[in-house]
Amino acid sequence: MTSALFAELRRLAGAPQVLVDPDQLVAYGYDATMGYRGAPAAVLMAETESHVVEALETAAARGVACLARGGATSLSASAVPPDGALVIDTNRMRRIARFDSVRRRATLEPGVVTRDFRDYAAERGLFYAPDPSSEAAATVGGNVATNAGGPYAFKYGVTRDAVIGLRVVTPRHGLLSLWRGADDAVIDLIIGSEGTLGIVTEVTLQLRPLPSHRSVRAASFPDGESALRVVAAIMASGITPAKLEFLDDITVESLERSRPWGFPRDAGGLLLVELDGEAAEVRDESVALDDLLRSAGGGTDSVDPARAERWWEARRGITASLARIRPAKIGEDICVPYSQLAPTFTAIKQAADDADVVVAIFGHAADGTLHPNMLYDPADPEERDRALGLLPIVADAGLAAGGILSGEHGLGRVKQPFIDRAYDPPTLAAMRRIKQAFDPDNIMNPGAMWPTEPLEAHP
């Protein structure tokens, strides 16, 4: 089947590059998630929308599993292909087709790198808010697939809030052109579906003016619980932070081991808060924030712009820095109500202590996201098994707090085993019907996200 599939793909219009050499395919068998591997049969380097359309048609005709791949920065194994799959690499599709500064809109291909586009928009006085920590490698198409967020998510929204148009290729319905106002329901199904319904080939985004002023504060606390209790107070105060990030002591230590960033190493919990907007708004909120932090017993520090940029850079590099504590990790991203941040943090830390596993916890506290990272040494199988054993405990802790399984990473293959803990049978049945409507033969990224029960047979 591989040789026949290869021959058909090579005959596509424009003769796109197709990889079948096992040595080349190895790099396409994994994403940023540790511990998950696949063995694709072929990779098509798509350069045009037509390549995606024809490749998906070819795969569907042969019943070959298929998935798109951008920056492969997924932390839930959603970009890990099933064995024998066709991977459609969209990284060569990097054209910004239209940029309208007056209407604050941009239309671009899925392979445009997120940070490149954010910089491009900023040079023209506009602001694209979604800023995942992997923005230097993540692509806009991948942002759509996972509904990526980031530190700005609370104030400015996630990818779904910026998307006003999509072109997407699906197995049953072919190429769809969707617009807000007419196709909202379908757009919202595609965004965050992790490539299980179709492949995005074009995205139209609504942008914002760049904020004119900003101010950054850092506050250290004796322990993580204290810091997270203050998060709830900040959010109840009426202050609207552009960013509100939490770092625990393990996270701070890993950052300082990787490089002398200047974080307070004695902090049991650290909050980084950014305010933005018009000058008067930022001034008033800064005063209110300082009063609140001082009354809560936090050691506060007004951070100058250059230092703030360094610290935000450090925040984006936490994943790499954790290797200074242990070589490998399992990253989670539950999302809970503000009132449950501190209790959930404590419950996970206690479970980690009981299991003798080091867990670093940080997150976008403004939207209730916690990232528990179970750290382990791959050379120590027992430690790895203990770390893996915390996955269901973390999932249950988030659900017990009234939260959800994922705040931003998605479900992928990592959290798919826990989906029946989060949704009742009627909801799961509705999900299966949606999948059936878009992908009746279950060729789109099978094994990711969707319930484990088999789909109904295609009539």
Short mmCIF file of C-alpha atoms in Angstrom, two decimals:
data_model
loop_
_atom_site.label_atom_id
_atom_site.label_comp_id
_atom_site.label_asym_id
_atom_site.label_seq_id
_atom_site.Cartn_x
_atom_site.Cartn_y
_atom_site.Cartn_z
CA MET A 1 0.00 0.00 0.00
CA THR A 2 2.85 2.38 0.76
CA SER A 3 4.34 2.24 -2.73
CA ALA A 4 0.92 2.73 -4.37
CA LEU A 5 0.09 5.63 -2.05
CA PHE A 6 3.49 7.18 -2.75
CA ALA A 7 2.96 6.92 -6.51
CA GLU A 8 -0.44 8.59 -6.32
CA LEU A 9 0.82 11.40 -4.13
CA ARG A 10 3.72 12.05 -6.49
CA ARG A 11 1.23 12.57 -9.31
CA LEU A 12 -0.56 15.41 -7.55
CA ALA A 13 -0.63 18.76 -9.35
CA GLY A 14 2.59 20.67 -8.80
CA ALA A 15 4.48 17.50 -7.79
CA PRO A 16 4.86 18.17 -4.06
CA GLN A 17 7.71 16.54 -2.20
CA VAL A 18 6.77 13.22 -0.62
CA LEU A 19 8.90 11.51 2.02
CA VAL A 20 8.88 7.73 2.47
CA ASP A 21 12.46 7.07 3.59
CA PRO A 22 12.26 5.61 7.13
CA ASP A 23 15.19 7.76 8.23
CA GLN A 24 13.28 10.89 7.19
CA LEU A 25 9.99 9.69 8.65
CA VAL A 26 11.40 9.25 12.16
CA ALA A 27 11.18 12.99 12.83
CA TYR A 28 7.46 12.94 11.97
CA GLY A 29 6.62 10.20 14.47
CA TYR A 30 6.52 12.44 17.53
CA ASP A 31 5.65 15.92 18.75
CA ALA A 32 6.65 17.90 21.85
CA THR A 33 4.90 15.40 24.12
CA MET A 34 7.35 13.02 25.73
CA GLY A 35 6.81 9.28 25.59
CA TYR A 36 4.54 9.03 22.52
CA ARG A 37 5.70 7.77 19.10
CA GLY A 38 4.10 6.82 15.80
CA ALA A 39 5.34 5.40 12.50
CA PRO A 40 3.81 7.26 9.53
CA ALA A 41 3.88 5.64 6.08
CA ALA A 42 4.52 8.87 4.20
CA VAL A 43 4.77 12.65 4.60
CA LEU A 44 3.51 15.07 1.97
CA MET A 45 5.08 18.53 2.06
CA ALA A 46 2.03 20.57 1.06
CA GLU A 47 2.71 23.93 -0.58
CA THR A 48 -0.82 24.81 -1.73
CA GLU A 49 -4.41 24.28 -0.71
CA SER A 50 -4.82 22.02 -3.75
CA HIS A 51 -2.12 19.72 -2.40
CA VAL A 52 -4.07 19.31 0.83
CA VAL A 53 -7.37 18.69 -0.98
CA GLU A 54 -5.93 16.08 -3.33
CA ALA A 55 -3.82 14.38 -0.67
CA LEU A 56 -6.81 14.01 1.65
CA GLU A 57 -8.90 12.65 -1.21
CA THR A 58 -6.17 10.14 -1.98
CA ALA A 59 -5.88 9.04 1.63
CA ALA A 60 -9.64 8.77 2.03
CA ALA A 61 -10.00 6.65 -1.12
CA ARG A 62 -7.50 4.17 0.30
CA GLY A 63 -8.76 4.31 3.88
CA VAL A 64 -5.40 5.66 5.08
CA ALA A 65 -5.32 7.58 8.34
CA CYS A 66 -4.36 11.21 7.82
CA LEU A 67 -3.36 14.20 9.93
CA ALA A 68 -1.92 17.67 9.46
CA ARG A 69 1.34 18.75 11.05
CA GLY A 70 2.59 22.26 11.72
CA GLY A 71 5.16 23.09 14.38
CA ALA A 72 4.39 19.83 16.24
CA THR A 73 4.52 21.67 19.58
CA SER A 74 1.53 19.78 20.98
CA LEU A 75 1.88 18.73 24.61
CA SER A 76 -0.97 16.21 24.46
CA ALA A 77 0.36 14.01 21.62
CA SER A 78 -2.29 15.32 19.22
CA ALA A 79 0.35 15.60 16.45
CA VAL A 80 1.64 12.04 16.93
CA PRO A 81 0.50 10.01 13.88
CA PRO A 82 -1.02 6.54 14.03
CA ASP A 83 1.19 3.86 12.51
CA GLY A 84 0.82 3.76 8.73
CA ALA A 85 -0.69 7.27 8.51
CA LEU A 86 -0.16 9.95 5.91
CA VAL A 87 1.16 13.15 7.46
CA ILE A 88 0.35 16.35 5.57
CA ASP A 89 3.01 18.86 6.56
CA THR A 90 1.72 22.43 6.12
CA ASN A 91 4.88 24.27 7.17
CA ARG A 92 5.58 25.43 3.61
CA MET A 93 2.21 27.18 3.45
CA ARG A 94 3.43 30.44 5.02
CA ARG A 95 1.85 33.13 2.89
CA ILE A 96 0.06 36.13 4.41
CA ALA A 97 -2.50 36.54 1.65
CA ARG A 98 -4.12 39.77 2.88
CA PHE A 99 -3.46 42.29 5.65
CA ASP A 100 -6.00 45.08 6.09
CA SER A 101 -4.83 47.61 8.67
CA VAL A 102 -8.02 49.65 8.39
CA ARG A 103 -10.40 46.75 9.05
CA ARG A 104 -7.79 45.12 11.33
CA ARG A 105 -7.98 41.81 9.51
CA ALA A 106 -5.48 39.36 8.13
CA THR A 107 -5.82 36.23 6.01
CA LEU A 108 -2.97 33.75 6.13
CA GLU A 109 -2.00 30.16 5.43
CA PRO A 110 -1.74 27.60 8.25
CA GLY A 111 2.06 27.31 8.24
CA VAL A 112 2.68 30.91 9.33
CA VAL A 113 4.59 30.82 12.62
CA THR A 114 2.65 32.42 15.46
CA ARG A 115 5.39 34.72 16.75
CA ASP A 116 6.31 35.80 13.22
CA PHE A 117 2.74 36.85 12.63
CA ARG A 118 2.45 38.59 16.01
CA ASP A 119 5.58 40.57 15.16
CA TYR A 120 4.31 41.31 11.65
CA ALA A 121 1.03 42.66 13.05
CA ALA A 122 2.78 44.66 15.79
CA GLU A 123 5.00 46.41 13.22
CA ARG A 124 1.75 47.63 11.67
CA GLY A 125 0.28 48.77 14.99
CA LEU A 126 -1.98 45.77 15.53
CA PHE A 127 -2.17 43.06 18.15
CA TYR A 128 -2.73 39.31 17.73
CA ALA A 129 -3.41 38.12 21.27
CA PRO A 130 -3.01 34.30 21.34
CA ASP A 131 0.56 33.73 22.54
CA PRO A 132 1.28 30.10 23.43
CA SER A 133 4.67 29.57 25.04
CA SER A 134 5.70 27.66 21.93
CA GLU A 135 4.95 30.66 19.69
CA ALA A 136 8.46 30.66 18.20
CA ALA A 137 7.71 27.30 16.55
CA ALA A 138 3.93 26.86 16.73
CA THR A 139 1.92 27.67 13.60
CA VAL A 140 -1.39 29.45 13.22
CA GLY A 141 -2.93 26.27 11.79
CA GLY A 142 -1.87 24.41 14.91
CA ASN A 143 -3.27 27.22 17.05
CA VAL A 144 -6.63 26.69 15.34
CA ALA A 145 -6.45 22.91 15.76
CA THR A 146 -5.86 23.19 19.51
CA ASN A 147 -7.64 26.51 20.17
CA ALA A 148 -4.36 27.79 21.59
CA GLY A 149 -4.34 30.46 24.25
CA GLY A 150 -1.53 31.74 26.42
CA PRO A 151 -0.99 34.37 29.13
CA TYR A 152 -3.20 36.92 27.32
CA ALA A 153 -6.17 34.54 27.14
CA PHE A 154 -8.18 35.93 30.06
CA LYS A 155 -8.32 39.52 28.84
CA TYR A 156 -8.10 39.07 25.09
CA GLY A 157 -9.34 35.57 24.43
CA VAL A 158 -7.98 32.43 22.81
CA THR A 159 -7.65 31.55 19.12
CA ARG A 160 -11.41 31.02 18.73
CA ASP A 161 -12.01 34.64 19.73
CA ALA A 162 -9.76 35.92 16.93
CA VAL A 163 -10.92 33.68 14.06
CA ILE A 164 -13.55 35.15 11.76
CA GLY A 165 -13.04 32.90 8.74
CA LEU A 166 -11.69 29.45 7.85
CA ARG A 167 -11.09 27.32 4.81
CA VAL A 168 -10.95 23.67 5.83
CA VAL A 169 -10.76 20.38 3.94
CA THR A 170 -12.93 17.54 5.27
CA PRO A 171 -13.24 13.91 4.13
CA ARG A 172 -17.01 13.95 3.60
CA HIS A 173 -17.75 17.52 2.50
CA GLY A 174 -14.55 18.50 0.70
CA LEU A 175 -13.33 22.10 0.91
CA LEU A 176 -15.45 24.38 3.12
CA SER A 177 -15.30 28.18 3.22
CA LEU A 178 -16.69 29.37 6.55
CA TRP A 179 -17.40 32.86 7.93
CA ARG A 180 -18.53 34.29 11.23
CA GLY A 181 -22.13 35.40 11.18
CA ALA A 182 -23.17 32.61 8.84
CA ASP A 183 -21.19 29.56 9.93
CA ASP A 184 -20.41 30.17 13.59
CA ALA A 185 -21.39 26.68 14.76
CA VAL A 186 -19.22 24.90 12.21
CA ILE A 187 -16.25 27.22 12.80
CA ASP A 188 -16.47 26.57 16.53
CA LEU A 189 -16.55 22.81 15.95
CA ILE A 190 -13.42 22.94 13.78
CA ILE A 191 -11.44 25.14 16.19
CA GLY A 192 -10.03 22.93 18.92
CA SER A 193 -10.92 19.65 17.19
CA GLU A 194 -7.21 18.74 16.94
CA GLY A 195 -7.37 17.76 13.27
CA THR A 196 -10.00 15.08 13.86
CA LEU A 197 -12.60 16.74 11.61
CA GLY A 198 -10.52 18.27 8.82
CA ILE A 199 -7.42 20.22 7.82
CA VAL A 200 -7.36 24.02 7.89
CA THR A 201 -5.84 25.62 4.79
CA GLU A 202 -6.57 29.31 5.41
CA VAL A 203 -7.38 31.45 8.45
CA THR A 204 -8.83 34.96 8.63
CA LEU A 205 -8.17 36.76 11.89
CA GLN A 206 -9.64 39.84 13.55
CA LEU A 207 -6.87 41.90 15.15
CA ARG A 208 -6.82 44.61 17.85
CA PRO A 209 -4.99 47.90 18.32
CA LEU A 210 -1.77 47.57 20.32
CA PRO A 211 -2.25 48.66 23.96
CA SER A 212 -0.62 52.07 24.50
CA HIS A 213 0.66 51.50 28.05
CA ARG A 214 1.57 48.60 30.28
CA SER A 215 2.95 47.94 33.74
CA VAL A 216 4.36 44.75 35.26
CA ARG A 217 4.40 43.68 38.90
CA ALA A 218 6.00 40.69 40.59
CA ALA A 219 4.92 39.44 44.01
CA SER A 220 6.53 36.64 46.01
CA PHE A 221 4.82 34.57 48.71
CA PRO A 222 6.02 32.03 51.25
CA ASP A 223 4.17 29.18 49.55
CA GLY A 224 2.15 28.37 46.45
CA GLU A 225 -1.17 28.20 48.26
CA SER A 226 -0.81 31.78 49.50
CA ALA A 227 -0.04 33.07 46.03
CA LEU A 228 -3.02 31.27 44.50
CA ARG A 229 -5.40 32.55 47.16
CA VAL A 230 -4.35 36.07 46.13
CA VAL A 231 -5.22 35.26 42.51
CA ALA A 232 -8.83 34.76 43.57
CA ALA A 233 -8.74 38.10 45.40
CA ILE A 234 -7.30 39.92 42.37
CA MET A 235 -9.94 38.54 40.07
CA ALA A 236 -12.71 39.46 42.53
CA SER A 237 -11.39 43.02 42.88
CA GLY A 238 -12.41 44.19 39.41
CA ILE A 239 -8.81 44.48 38.18
CA THR A 240 -8.47 43.05 34.65
CA PRO A 241 -4.92 41.80 34.22
CA ALA A 242 -3.53 41.37 30.73
CA LYS A 243 -1.41 38.57 32.19
CA LEU A 244 -1.43 36.90 35.59
CA GLU A 245 1.05 34.06 35.83
CA PHE A 246 1.78 31.74 38.75
CA LEU A 247 5.10 29.94 39.33
CA ASP A 248 5.79 27.59 42.22
CA ASP A 249 9.13 27.12 43.97
CA ILE A 250 10.23 24.17 41.78
CA THR A 251 9.54 26.21 38.65
CA VAL A 252 11.47 29.23 39.92
CA GLU A 253 14.38 27.03 40.90
CA SER A 254 14.47 25.37 37.46
CA LEU A 255 14.52 28.76 35.74
CA GLU A 256 17.34 30.07 37.90
CA ARG A 257 19.36 26.90 37.35
CA SER A 258 19.00 27.32 33.60
CA ARG A 259 20.08 30.95 33.61
CA PRO A 260 20.36 33.77 36.19
CA TRP A 261 17.08 35.51 35.32
CA GLY A 262 16.88 37.28 38.67
CA PHE A 263 13.78 35.56 40.04
CA PRO A 264 13.59 35.42 43.87
CA ARG A 265 14.84 31.89 44.61
CA ASP A 266 13.38 31.99 48.12
CA ALA A 267 9.82 32.44 46.81
CA GLY A 268 7.44 29.59 47.64
CA GLY A 269 5.05 31.03 45.07
CA LEU A 270 5.47 33.87 42.59
CA LEU A 271 2.91 35.97 40.73
CA LEU A 272 3.78 37.94 37.59
CA VAL A 273 1.09 40.48 36.70
CA GLU A 274 0.89 42.68 33.62
CA LEU A 275 -1.64 45.50 33.27
CA ASP A 276 -2.23 47.25 29.96
CA GLY A 277 -4.49 49.82 28.32
CA GLU A 278 -4.74 53.60 28.38
CA ALA A 279 -2.40 55.48 30.72
CA ALA A 280 -5.02 56.43 33.33
CA GLU A 281 -6.46 52.91 33.39
CA VAL A 282 -3.06 51.33 33.91
CA ARG A 283 -2.15 53.85 36.61
CA ASP A 284 -5.35 53.32 38.59
CA GLU A 285 -5.21 49.52 38.35
CA SER A 286 -1.53 49.53 39.35
CA VAL A 287 -2.32 51.42 42.56
CA ALA A 288 -5.20 49.07 43.39
CA LEU A 289 -3.06 46.01 42.61
CA ASP A 290 -0.17 47.18 44.78
CA ASP A 291 -2.54 47.79 47.69
CA LEU A 292 -4.06 44.35 47.31
CA LEU A 293 -0.70 42.56 47.07
CA ARG A 294 0.68 44.37 50.10
CA SER A 295 -2.39 43.61 52.18
CA ALA A 296 -2.03 39.94 51.25
CA GLY A 297 1.54 39.90 52.53
CA GLY A 298 3.23 39.57 49.18
CA GLY A 299 6.64 41.08 48.60
CA THR A 300 5.96 43.33 45.61
CA ASP A 301 8.28 44.69 42.96
CA SER A 302 7.56 47.05 40.07
CA VAL A 303 9.42 45.53 37.13
CA ASP A 304 11.05 47.81 34.56
CA PRO A 305 10.20 47.10 30.88
CA ALA A 306 13.54 45.47 30.00
CA ARG A 307 13.39 43.17 33.00
CA ALA A 308 9.75 42.38 32.28
CA GLU A 309 10.65 41.25 28.75
CA ARG A 310 13.38 38.99 30.15
CA TRP A 311 10.99 37.46 32.64
CA TRP A 312 8.30 36.85 30.03
CA GLU A 313 10.97 35.22 27.88
CA ALA A 314 11.86 33.04 30.86
CA ARG A 315 8.18 32.17 31.33
CA ARG A 316 8.01 30.93 27.74
CA GLY A 317 11.04 28.72 28.39
CA ILE A 318 9.84 26.92 31.50
CA THR A 319 9.36 23.60 29.70
CA ALA A 320 13.04 23.46 28.72
CA SER A 321 14.24 24.69 32.11
CA LEU A 322 12.51 21.85 33.97
CA ALA A 323 15.15 19.49 32.56
CA ARG A 324 17.48 21.07 35.13
CA ILE A 325 15.45 19.26 37.80
CA ARG A 326 14.76 15.99 35.96
CA PRO A 327 15.52 15.06 32.31
CA ALA A 328 11.89 14.31 31.36
CA LYS A 329 8.39 15.38 32.27
CA ILE A 330 4.70 14.75 31.78
CA GLY A 331 2.91 18.08 31.39
CA GLU A 332 -0.72 18.62 32.33
CA ASP A 333 -3.05 21.63 32.08
CA ILE A 334 -6.23 21.38 34.09
CA CYS A 335 -8.44 24.46 34.47
CA VAL A 336 -10.41 25.13 37.67
CA PRO A 337 -12.44 27.96 39.27
CA TYR A 338 -10.39 30.65 41.04
CA SER A 339 -11.64 29.58 44.45
CA GLN A 340 -10.27 26.09 43.81
CA LEU A 341 -6.80 27.02 42.59
CA ALA A 342 -5.14 26.80 46.01
CA PRO A 343 -6.93 23.61 47.18
CA THR A 344 -6.24 21.87 43.87
CA PHE A 345 -2.57 22.88 44.01
CA THR A 346 -2.32 21.46 47.53
CA ALA A 347 -4.05 18.20 46.60
CA ILE A 348 -1.73 17.58 43.65
CA LYS A 349 1.39 18.41 45.64
CA GLN A 350 0.29 16.03 48.39
CA ALA A 351 -0.35 13.24 45.88
CA ALA A 352 3.09 13.87 44.38
CA ASP A 353 4.73 13.69 47.82
CA ASP A 354 2.91 10.43 48.52
CA ALA A 355 4.14 9.02 45.19
CA ASP A 356 7.68 10.36 45.69
CA VAL A 357 7.51 12.38 42.46
CA VAL A 358 8.74 15.94 41.97
CA VAL A 359 5.97 18.09 40.50
CA ALA A 360 6.44 21.64 39.24
CA ILE A 361 3.20 23.64 38.98
CA PHE A 362 2.78 26.91 37.10
CA GLY A 363 0.06 28.37 34.93
CA HIS A 364 -2.07 31.13 33.49
CA ALA A 365 -3.77 31.85 36.78
CA ALA A 366 -6.04 34.56 35.36
CA ASP A 367 -8.09 31.95 33.53
CA GLY A 368 -7.73 29.25 36.17
CA THR A 369 -5.17 27.12 34.34
CA LEU A 370 -2.65 25.06 36.29
CA HIS A 371 0.19 23.17 34.60
CA PRO A 372 1.27 20.32 36.89
CA ASN A 373 4.47 18.85 35.40
CA MET A 374 5.45 15.42 36.73
CA LEU A 375 9.24 15.24 36.48
CA TYR A 376 11.18 11.99 36.14
CA ASP A 377 14.38 10.38 34.92
CA PRO A 378 13.82 8.09 31.89
CA ALA A 379 16.70 5.96 33.15
CA ASP A 380 14.62 5.19 36.25
CA PRO A 381 11.59 3.09 35.11
CA GLU A 382 10.08 3.04 38.58
CA GLU A 383 10.15 6.84 38.84
CA ARG A 384 8.62 7.12 35.36
CA ASP A 385 5.81 4.73 36.34
CA ARG A 386 5.13 6.74 39.50
CA ALA A 387 4.98 9.93 37.44
CA LEU A 388 2.58 8.34 34.95
CA GLY A 389 0.47 7.14 37.85
CA LEU A 390 -0.27 10.75 38.75
CA LEU A 391 -2.01 11.46 35.42
CA PRO A 392 -5.45 10.15 36.49
CA ILE A 393 -5.00 11.75 39.92
CA VAL A 394 -4.40 15.17 38.32
CA ALA A 395 -7.37 14.69 35.99
CA ASP A 396 -9.63 13.73 38.88
CA ALA A 397 -8.37 16.65 41.00
CA GLY A 398 -9.32 19.10 38.27
CA LEU A 399 -12.74 17.56 37.72
CA ALA A 400 -13.45 17.32 41.46
CA ALA A 401 -12.76 21.05 41.74
CA GLY A 402 -15.45 21.78 39.16
CA GLY A 403 -12.92 22.25 36.39
CA ILE A 404 -12.09 20.66 33.06
CA LEU A 405 -9.46 18.24 31.76
CA SER A 406 -7.62 20.82 29.67
CA GLY A 407 -7.25 24.58 29.79
CA GLU A 408 -5.26 24.91 26.56
CA HIS A 409 -3.26 21.83 25.53
CA GLY A 410 -6.26 19.87 24.32
CA LEU A 411 -7.01 16.19 24.89
CA GLY A 412 -4.92 14.51 22.21
CA ARG A 413 -3.81 11.01 23.12
CA VAL A 414 -2.66 11.90 26.64
CA LYS A 415 -6.08 12.75 28.08
CA GLN A 416 -8.28 10.72 25.78
CA PRO A 417 -8.39 7.82 28.29
CA PHE A 418 -10.02 10.13 30.85
CA ILE A 419 -12.70 11.61 28.62
CA ASP A 420 -15.46 9.41 30.03
CA ARG A 421 -14.74 10.89 33.46
CA ALA A 422 -15.50 14.37 32.17
CA TYR A 423 -18.57 13.73 29.99
CA ASP A 424 -21.73 11.73 30.46
CA PRO A 425 -22.84 9.06 27.92
CA PRO A 426 -25.34 11.29 26.04
CA THR A 427 -22.64 13.95 25.53
CA LEU A 428 -20.16 11.35 24.31
CA ALA A 429 -22.79 10.00 21.91
CA ALA A 430 -23.31 13.52 20.53
CA MET A 431 -19.55 13.87 20.04
CA ARG A 432 -19.46 10.63 18.09
CA ARG A 433 -22.29 11.83 15.84
CA ILE A 434 -20.37 15.03 15.08
CA LYS A 435 -17.27 13.01 14.20
CA GLN A 436 -19.37 10.74 12.01
CA ALA A 437 -20.83 13.71 10.13
CA PHE A 438 -17.39 15.08 9.20
CA ASP A 439 -15.30 11.91 9.02
CA PRO A 440 -17.46 8.82 8.50
CA ASP A 441 -14.51 6.48 7.95
CA ASN A 442 -12.53 7.77 10.93
CA ILE A 443 -9.38 8.59 8.99
CA MET A 444 -8.73 12.04 10.50
CA ASN A 445 -6.20 11.72 13.31
CA PRO A 446 -7.80 8.57 14.74
CA GLY A 447 -6.93 7.86 18.34
CA ALA A 448 -6.79 11.52 19.34
CA MET A 449 -9.38 13.30 21.45
CA TRP A 450 -12.51 11.33 20.64
CA PRO A 451 -14.10 8.62 22.82
CA THR A 452 -12.61 5.14 22.64
CA GLU A 453 -15.88 3.45 21.61
CA PRO A 454 -15.89 2.59 17.89
CA LEU A 455 -17.66 4.98 15.56
CA GLU A 456 -20.76 3.79 13.80
CA ALA A 457 -19.99 1.95 10.57
CA HIS A 458 -20.07 4.13 7.50
CA PRO A 459 -23.23 3.24 5.52
#
